[in-house]
Coordinates of C-alpha atoms in Angstrom, one line a residue:
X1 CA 0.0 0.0 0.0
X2 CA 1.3 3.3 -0.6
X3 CA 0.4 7.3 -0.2
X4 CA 1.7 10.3 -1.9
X5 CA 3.6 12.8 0.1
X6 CA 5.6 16.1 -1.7
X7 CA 8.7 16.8 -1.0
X8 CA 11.5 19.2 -2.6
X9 CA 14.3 17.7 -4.9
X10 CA 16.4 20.3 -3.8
X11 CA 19.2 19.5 -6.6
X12 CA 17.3 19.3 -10.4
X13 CA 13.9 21.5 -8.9
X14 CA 16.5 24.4 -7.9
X15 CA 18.7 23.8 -10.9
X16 CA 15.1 24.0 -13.4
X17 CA 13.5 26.4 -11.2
X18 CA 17.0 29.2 -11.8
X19 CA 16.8 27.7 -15.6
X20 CA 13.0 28.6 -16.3
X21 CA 13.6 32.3 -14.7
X22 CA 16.5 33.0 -16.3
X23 CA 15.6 32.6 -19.8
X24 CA 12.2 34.1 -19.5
X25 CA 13.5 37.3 -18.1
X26 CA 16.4 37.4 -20.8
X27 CA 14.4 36.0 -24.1
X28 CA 12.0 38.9 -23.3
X29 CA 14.6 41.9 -22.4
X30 CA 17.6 41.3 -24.2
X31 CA 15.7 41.8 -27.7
X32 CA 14.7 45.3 -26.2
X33 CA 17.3 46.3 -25.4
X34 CA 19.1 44.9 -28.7
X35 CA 16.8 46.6 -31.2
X36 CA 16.4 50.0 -28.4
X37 CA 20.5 50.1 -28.9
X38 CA 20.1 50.1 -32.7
X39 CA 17.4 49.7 -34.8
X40 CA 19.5 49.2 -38.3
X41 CA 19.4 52.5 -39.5
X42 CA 17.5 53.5 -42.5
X43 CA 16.4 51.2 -45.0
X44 CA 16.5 53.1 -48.2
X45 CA 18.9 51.7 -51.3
X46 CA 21.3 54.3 -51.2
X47 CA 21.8 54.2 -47.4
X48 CA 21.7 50.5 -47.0
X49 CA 24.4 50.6 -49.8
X50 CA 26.7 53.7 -47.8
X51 CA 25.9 51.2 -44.4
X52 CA 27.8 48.2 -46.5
X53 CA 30.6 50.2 -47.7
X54 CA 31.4 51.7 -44.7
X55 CA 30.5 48.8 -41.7
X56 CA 28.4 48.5 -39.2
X57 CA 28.4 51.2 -35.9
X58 CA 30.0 49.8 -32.6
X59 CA 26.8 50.2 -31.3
X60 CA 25.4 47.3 -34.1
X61 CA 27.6 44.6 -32.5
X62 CA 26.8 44.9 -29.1
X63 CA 22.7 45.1 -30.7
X64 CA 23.0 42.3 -32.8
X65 CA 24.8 40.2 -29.9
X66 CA 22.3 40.6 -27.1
X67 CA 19.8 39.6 -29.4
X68 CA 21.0 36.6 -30.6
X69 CA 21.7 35.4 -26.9
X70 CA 17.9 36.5 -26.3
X71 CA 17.2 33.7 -29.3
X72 CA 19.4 31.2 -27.5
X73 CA 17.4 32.0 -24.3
X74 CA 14.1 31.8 -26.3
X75 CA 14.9 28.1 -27.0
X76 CA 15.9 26.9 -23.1
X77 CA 12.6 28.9 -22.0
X78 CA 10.5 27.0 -25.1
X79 CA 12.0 23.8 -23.3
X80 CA 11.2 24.4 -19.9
X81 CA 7.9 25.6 -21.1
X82 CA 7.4 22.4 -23.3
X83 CA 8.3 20.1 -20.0
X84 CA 6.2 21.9 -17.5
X85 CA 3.0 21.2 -19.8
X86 CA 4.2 18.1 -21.5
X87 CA 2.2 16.0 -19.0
X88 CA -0.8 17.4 -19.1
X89 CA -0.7 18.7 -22.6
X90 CA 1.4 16.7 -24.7
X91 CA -0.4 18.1 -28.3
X92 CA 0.4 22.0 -26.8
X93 CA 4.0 20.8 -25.6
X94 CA 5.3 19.6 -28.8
X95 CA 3.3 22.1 -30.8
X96 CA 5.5 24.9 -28.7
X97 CA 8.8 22.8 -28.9
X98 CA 8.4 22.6 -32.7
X99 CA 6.8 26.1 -33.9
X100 CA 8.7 27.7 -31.5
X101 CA 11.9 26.2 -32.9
X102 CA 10.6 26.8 -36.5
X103 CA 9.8 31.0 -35.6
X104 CA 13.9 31.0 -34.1
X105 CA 15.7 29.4 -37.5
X106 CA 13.3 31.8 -39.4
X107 CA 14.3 34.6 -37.9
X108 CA 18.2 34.1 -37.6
X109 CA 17.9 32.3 -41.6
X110 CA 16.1 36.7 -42.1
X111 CA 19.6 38.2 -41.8
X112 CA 21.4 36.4 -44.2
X113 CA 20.6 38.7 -47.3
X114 CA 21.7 41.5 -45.1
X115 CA 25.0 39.6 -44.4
X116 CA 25.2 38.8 -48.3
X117 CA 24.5 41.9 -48.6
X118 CA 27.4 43.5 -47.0
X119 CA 30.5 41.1 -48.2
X120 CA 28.7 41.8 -52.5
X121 CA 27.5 45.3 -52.3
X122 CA 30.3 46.6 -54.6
X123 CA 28.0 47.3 -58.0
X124 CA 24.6 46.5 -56.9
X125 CA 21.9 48.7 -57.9
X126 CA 20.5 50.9 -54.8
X127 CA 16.9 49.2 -55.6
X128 CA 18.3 45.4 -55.1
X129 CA 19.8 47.0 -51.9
X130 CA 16.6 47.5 -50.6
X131 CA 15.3 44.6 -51.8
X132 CA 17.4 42.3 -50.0
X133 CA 17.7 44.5 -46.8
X134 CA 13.6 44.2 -46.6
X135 CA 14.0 40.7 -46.5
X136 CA 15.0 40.9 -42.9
X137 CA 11.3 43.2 -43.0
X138 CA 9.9 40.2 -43.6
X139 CA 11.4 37.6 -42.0
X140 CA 10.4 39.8 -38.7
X141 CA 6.8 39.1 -40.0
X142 CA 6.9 35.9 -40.3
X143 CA 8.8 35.4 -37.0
X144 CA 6.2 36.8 -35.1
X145 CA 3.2 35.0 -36.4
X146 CA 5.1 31.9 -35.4
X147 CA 6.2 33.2 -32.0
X148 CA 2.6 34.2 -31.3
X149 CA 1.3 30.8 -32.4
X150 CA 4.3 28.9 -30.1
X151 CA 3.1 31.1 -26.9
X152 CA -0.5 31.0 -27.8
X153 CA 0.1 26.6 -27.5
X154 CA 2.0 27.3 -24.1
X155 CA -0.8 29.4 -22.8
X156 CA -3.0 27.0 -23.4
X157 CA -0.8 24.1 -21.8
X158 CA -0.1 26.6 -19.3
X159 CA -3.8 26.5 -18.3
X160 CA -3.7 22.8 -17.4
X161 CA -1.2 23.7 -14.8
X162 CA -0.9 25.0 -11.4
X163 CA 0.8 28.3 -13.1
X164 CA -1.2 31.7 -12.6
X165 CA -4.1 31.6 -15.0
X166 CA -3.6 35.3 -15.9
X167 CA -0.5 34.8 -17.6
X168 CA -1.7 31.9 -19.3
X169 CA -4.6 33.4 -20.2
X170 CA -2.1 36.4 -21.0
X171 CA 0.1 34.0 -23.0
X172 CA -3.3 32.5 -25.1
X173 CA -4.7 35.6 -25.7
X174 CA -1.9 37.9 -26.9
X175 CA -0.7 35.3 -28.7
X176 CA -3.8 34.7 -30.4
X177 CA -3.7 38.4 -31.7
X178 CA -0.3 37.8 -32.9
X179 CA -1.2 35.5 -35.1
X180 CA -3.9 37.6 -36.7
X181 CA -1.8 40.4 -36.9
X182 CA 1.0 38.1 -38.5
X183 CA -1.9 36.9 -41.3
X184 CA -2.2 40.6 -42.0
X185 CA 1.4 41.0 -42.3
X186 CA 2.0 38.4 -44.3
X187 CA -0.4 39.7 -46.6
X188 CA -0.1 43.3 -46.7
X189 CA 3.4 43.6 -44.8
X190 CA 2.8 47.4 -44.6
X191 CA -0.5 46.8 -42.3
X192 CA 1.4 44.8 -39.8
X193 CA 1.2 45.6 -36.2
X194 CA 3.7 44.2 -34.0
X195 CA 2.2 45.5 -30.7
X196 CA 1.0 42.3 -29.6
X197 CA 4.3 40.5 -30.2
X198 CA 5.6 43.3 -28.4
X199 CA 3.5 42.2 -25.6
X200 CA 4.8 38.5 -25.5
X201 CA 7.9 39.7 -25.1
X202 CA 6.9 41.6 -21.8
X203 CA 5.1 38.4 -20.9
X204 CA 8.3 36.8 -21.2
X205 CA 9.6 39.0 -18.4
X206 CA 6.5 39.0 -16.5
X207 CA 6.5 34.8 -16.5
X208 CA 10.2 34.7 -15.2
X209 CA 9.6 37.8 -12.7
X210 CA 6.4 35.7 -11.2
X211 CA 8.2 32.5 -11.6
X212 CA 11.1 34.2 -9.3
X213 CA 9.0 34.9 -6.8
X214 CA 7.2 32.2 -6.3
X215 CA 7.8 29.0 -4.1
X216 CA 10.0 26.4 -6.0
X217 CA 8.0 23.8 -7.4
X218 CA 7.8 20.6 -5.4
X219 CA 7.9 16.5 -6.6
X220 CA 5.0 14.2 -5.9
X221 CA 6.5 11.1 -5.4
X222 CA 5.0 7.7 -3.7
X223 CA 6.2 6.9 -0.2
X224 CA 4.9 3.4 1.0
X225 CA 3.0 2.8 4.2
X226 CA 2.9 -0.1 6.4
X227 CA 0.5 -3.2 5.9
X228 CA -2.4 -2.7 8.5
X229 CA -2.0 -5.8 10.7

Protein backbone atom coordinates (compact mmCIF):
# COMPACT_ATOMS: atom_id res chain seq x y z
CA UNK A 1 0.00 0.00 0.00
CA UNK A 2 1.27 3.29 -0.56
CA UNK A 3 0.44 7.26 -0.22
CA UNK A 4 1.73 10.29 -1.90
CA UNK A 5 3.61 12.79 0.05
CA UNK A 6 5.59 16.13 -1.69
CA UNK A 7 8.68 16.80 -0.98
CA UNK A 8 11.52 19.23 -2.59
CA UNK A 9 14.31 17.70 -4.93
CA UNK A 10 16.42 20.27 -3.82
CA UNK A 11 19.20 19.53 -6.63
CA UNK A 12 17.27 19.25 -10.35
CA UNK A 13 13.94 21.47 -8.90
CA UNK A 14 16.48 24.42 -7.87
CA UNK A 15 18.74 23.79 -10.92
CA UNK A 16 15.14 24.00 -13.39
CA UNK A 17 13.46 26.43 -11.22
CA UNK A 18 16.99 29.20 -11.78
CA UNK A 19 16.84 27.67 -15.64
CA UNK A 20 13.04 28.59 -16.32
CA UNK A 21 13.58 32.33 -14.72
CA UNK A 22 16.53 32.98 -16.26
CA UNK A 23 15.59 32.55 -19.82
CA UNK A 24 12.18 34.09 -19.46
CA UNK A 25 13.53 37.29 -18.11
CA UNK A 26 16.38 37.40 -20.84
CA UNK A 27 14.37 36.00 -24.08
CA UNK A 28 11.99 38.93 -23.27
CA UNK A 29 14.60 41.85 -22.37
CA UNK A 30 17.61 41.33 -24.20
CA UNK A 31 15.71 41.75 -27.74
CA UNK A 32 14.68 45.27 -26.20
CA UNK A 33 17.29 46.30 -25.37
CA UNK A 34 19.06 44.86 -28.67
CA UNK A 35 16.76 46.63 -31.16
CA UNK A 36 16.41 49.96 -28.39
CA UNK A 37 20.47 50.10 -28.92
CA UNK A 38 20.15 50.12 -32.66
CA UNK A 39 17.38 49.68 -34.79
CA UNK A 40 19.53 49.23 -38.30
CA UNK A 41 19.39 52.53 -39.48
CA UNK A 42 17.50 53.45 -42.47
CA UNK A 43 16.41 51.20 -45.00
CA UNK A 44 16.54 53.06 -48.24
CA UNK A 45 18.89 51.69 -51.31
CA UNK A 46 21.26 54.31 -51.24
CA UNK A 47 21.78 54.24 -47.38
CA UNK A 48 21.75 50.47 -46.97
CA UNK A 49 24.41 50.62 -49.79
CA UNK A 50 26.66 53.70 -47.81
CA UNK A 51 25.93 51.20 -44.37
CA UNK A 52 27.75 48.21 -46.49
CA UNK A 53 30.62 50.20 -47.74
CA UNK A 54 31.42 51.70 -44.74
CA UNK A 55 30.47 48.77 -41.75
CA UNK A 56 28.36 48.50 -39.18
CA UNK A 57 28.35 51.16 -35.93
CA UNK A 58 29.95 49.78 -32.64
CA UNK A 59 26.78 50.23 -31.33
CA UNK A 60 25.45 47.35 -34.10
CA UNK A 61 27.62 44.57 -32.53
CA UNK A 62 26.79 44.87 -29.12
CA UNK A 63 22.75 45.11 -30.71
CA UNK A 64 23.04 42.28 -32.84
CA UNK A 65 24.79 40.23 -29.94
CA UNK A 66 22.30 40.64 -27.13
CA UNK A 67 19.84 39.64 -29.42
CA UNK A 68 20.99 36.65 -30.55
CA UNK A 69 21.71 35.43 -26.86
CA UNK A 70 17.90 36.53 -26.26
CA UNK A 71 17.20 33.68 -29.25
CA UNK A 72 19.42 31.21 -27.52
CA UNK A 73 17.39 31.98 -24.31
CA UNK A 74 14.13 31.84 -26.33
CA UNK A 75 14.92 28.09 -27.00
CA UNK A 76 15.87 26.93 -23.08
CA UNK A 77 12.59 28.88 -22.01
CA UNK A 78 10.47 27.03 -25.09
CA UNK A 79 12.01 23.83 -23.31
CA UNK A 80 11.16 24.38 -19.88
CA UNK A 81 7.85 25.60 -21.08
CA UNK A 82 7.40 22.36 -23.26
CA UNK A 83 8.29 20.14 -20.02
CA UNK A 84 6.20 21.90 -17.49
CA UNK A 85 3.04 21.24 -19.76
CA UNK A 86 4.17 18.13 -21.47
CA UNK A 87 2.24 15.96 -19.04
CA UNK A 88 -0.79 17.41 -19.08
CA UNK A 89 -0.74 18.65 -22.55
CA UNK A 90 1.37 16.68 -24.69
CA UNK A 91 -0.45 18.06 -28.31
CA UNK A 92 0.35 22.05 -26.84
CA UNK A 93 4.02 20.81 -25.61
CA UNK A 94 5.28 19.61 -28.79
CA UNK A 95 3.35 22.06 -30.84
CA UNK A 96 5.47 24.89 -28.75
CA UNK A 97 8.79 22.77 -28.94
CA UNK A 98 8.44 22.62 -32.73
CA UNK A 99 6.81 26.08 -33.94
CA UNK A 100 8.68 27.74 -31.50
CA UNK A 101 11.91 26.20 -32.94
CA UNK A 102 10.58 26.81 -36.48
CA UNK A 103 9.81 30.98 -35.56
CA UNK A 104 13.91 31.05 -34.14
CA UNK A 105 15.65 29.38 -37.45
CA UNK A 106 13.26 31.83 -39.35
CA UNK A 107 14.31 34.61 -37.90
CA UNK A 108 18.21 34.14 -37.64
CA UNK A 109 17.91 32.29 -41.63
CA UNK A 110 16.12 36.74 -42.14
CA UNK A 111 19.63 38.15 -41.80
CA UNK A 112 21.43 36.44 -44.23
CA UNK A 113 20.59 38.69 -47.27
CA UNK A 114 21.73 41.49 -45.08
CA UNK A 115 24.98 39.64 -44.42
CA UNK A 116 25.20 38.77 -48.32
CA UNK A 117 24.47 41.89 -48.64
CA UNK A 118 27.44 43.47 -46.95
CA UNK A 119 30.49 41.05 -48.20
CA UNK A 120 28.73 41.84 -52.46
CA UNK A 121 27.54 45.34 -52.32
CA UNK A 122 30.29 46.65 -54.58
CA UNK A 123 28.01 47.34 -57.96
CA UNK A 124 24.61 46.48 -56.90
CA UNK A 125 21.87 48.68 -57.88
CA UNK A 126 20.48 50.91 -54.81
CA UNK A 127 16.94 49.20 -55.64
CA UNK A 128 18.29 45.37 -55.12
CA UNK A 129 19.80 47.01 -51.88
CA UNK A 130 16.56 47.54 -50.58
CA UNK A 131 15.27 44.65 -51.80
CA UNK A 132 17.41 42.31 -49.96
CA UNK A 133 17.68 44.53 -46.84
CA UNK A 134 13.62 44.23 -46.57
CA UNK A 135 14.02 40.66 -46.51
CA UNK A 136 14.98 40.94 -42.87
CA UNK A 137 11.32 43.19 -43.00
CA UNK A 138 9.88 40.20 -43.60
CA UNK A 139 11.38 37.60 -42.03
CA UNK A 140 10.40 39.80 -38.68
CA UNK A 141 6.75 39.06 -39.98
CA UNK A 142 6.92 35.94 -40.32
CA UNK A 143 8.76 35.37 -36.99
CA UNK A 144 6.22 36.81 -35.14
CA UNK A 145 3.22 34.96 -36.43
CA UNK A 146 5.09 31.89 -35.43
CA UNK A 147 6.20 33.16 -31.97
CA UNK A 148 2.58 34.17 -31.26
CA UNK A 149 1.31 30.77 -32.40
CA UNK A 150 4.33 28.91 -30.08
CA UNK A 151 3.09 31.09 -26.86
CA UNK A 152 -0.53 31.02 -27.81
CA UNK A 153 0.10 26.63 -27.48
CA UNK A 154 2.01 27.31 -24.12
CA UNK A 155 -0.82 29.44 -22.81
CA UNK A 156 -3.03 27.04 -23.37
CA UNK A 157 -0.82 24.10 -21.83
CA UNK A 158 -0.08 26.56 -19.30
CA UNK A 159 -3.78 26.53 -18.29
CA UNK A 160 -3.71 22.78 -17.39
CA UNK A 161 -1.15 23.68 -14.78
CA UNK A 162 -0.89 25.04 -11.41
CA UNK A 163 0.78 28.27 -13.09
CA UNK A 164 -1.24 31.74 -12.56
CA UNK A 165 -4.13 31.62 -14.97
CA UNK A 166 -3.61 35.30 -15.87
CA UNK A 167 -0.52 34.84 -17.57
CA UNK A 168 -1.68 31.86 -19.34
CA UNK A 169 -4.56 33.45 -20.25
CA UNK A 170 -2.07 36.37 -20.99
CA UNK A 171 0.07 34.02 -23.05
CA UNK A 172 -3.31 32.54 -25.14
CA UNK A 173 -4.71 35.62 -25.68
CA UNK A 174 -1.87 37.88 -26.91
CA UNK A 175 -0.74 35.26 -28.67
CA UNK A 176 -3.82 34.65 -30.44
CA UNK A 177 -3.67 38.44 -31.71
CA UNK A 178 -0.26 37.79 -32.91
CA UNK A 179 -1.20 35.49 -35.14
CA UNK A 180 -3.93 37.62 -36.70
CA UNK A 181 -1.79 40.44 -36.88
CA UNK A 182 0.99 38.08 -38.54
CA UNK A 183 -1.85 36.92 -41.31
CA UNK A 184 -2.20 40.62 -41.99
CA UNK A 185 1.37 41.05 -42.30
CA UNK A 186 2.05 38.39 -44.33
CA UNK A 187 -0.43 39.72 -46.58
CA UNK A 188 -0.11 43.28 -46.68
CA UNK A 189 3.41 43.65 -44.80
CA UNK A 190 2.77 47.39 -44.56
CA UNK A 191 -0.53 46.79 -42.30
CA UNK A 192 1.39 44.81 -39.78
CA UNK A 193 1.22 45.62 -36.18
CA UNK A 194 3.74 44.22 -34.03
CA UNK A 195 2.18 45.53 -30.68
CA UNK A 196 0.95 42.33 -29.56
CA UNK A 197 4.33 40.47 -30.20
CA UNK A 198 5.62 43.30 -28.43
CA UNK A 199 3.48 42.22 -25.62
CA UNK A 200 4.83 38.46 -25.53
CA UNK A 201 7.88 39.66 -25.08
CA UNK A 202 6.87 41.56 -21.82
CA UNK A 203 5.09 38.38 -20.85
CA UNK A 204 8.30 36.76 -21.16
CA UNK A 205 9.57 38.98 -18.40
CA UNK A 206 6.51 39.04 -16.51
CA UNK A 207 6.53 34.79 -16.45
CA UNK A 208 10.20 34.71 -15.22
CA UNK A 209 9.62 37.75 -12.70
CA UNK A 210 6.38 35.72 -11.20
CA UNK A 211 8.17 32.46 -11.59
CA UNK A 212 11.13 34.17 -9.27
CA UNK A 213 9.02 34.87 -6.79
CA UNK A 214 7.19 32.23 -6.27
CA UNK A 215 7.85 28.99 -4.05
CA UNK A 216 10.01 26.38 -6.01
CA UNK A 217 7.99 23.85 -7.45
CA UNK A 218 7.75 20.59 -5.39
CA UNK A 219 7.89 16.46 -6.59
CA UNK A 220 5.03 14.25 -5.86
CA UNK A 221 6.53 11.09 -5.37
CA UNK A 222 5.01 7.69 -3.74
CA UNK A 223 6.18 6.86 -0.23
CA UNK A 224 4.91 3.44 0.99
CA UNK A 225 3.01 2.77 4.16
CA UNK A 226 2.91 -0.10 6.43
CA UNK A 227 0.48 -3.16 5.89
CA UNK A 228 -2.40 -2.71 8.45
CA UNK A 229 -1.98 -5.83 10.71
Amino acid sequence: MRRDSTVGDRGSMTSTHKTLIGSAILAGLLPLVGNGLYDGGDSSGTAVLRQAEEGLPTIAYAAYSLELAGFVALCVLLGCLATLIGRRSPVAAVTTVVVGTTAVAVKVASVTPEMALRVHHDGLDPAVAELMAGLNGAGFVVFGFLLSVTLTAAGIGLLRTDEPRWLAWWAAVVGGLGAVAGVVGILEPARYVPVPFLLLLLWMMAYGLTTAVRPTRRMTVATPVPATQ
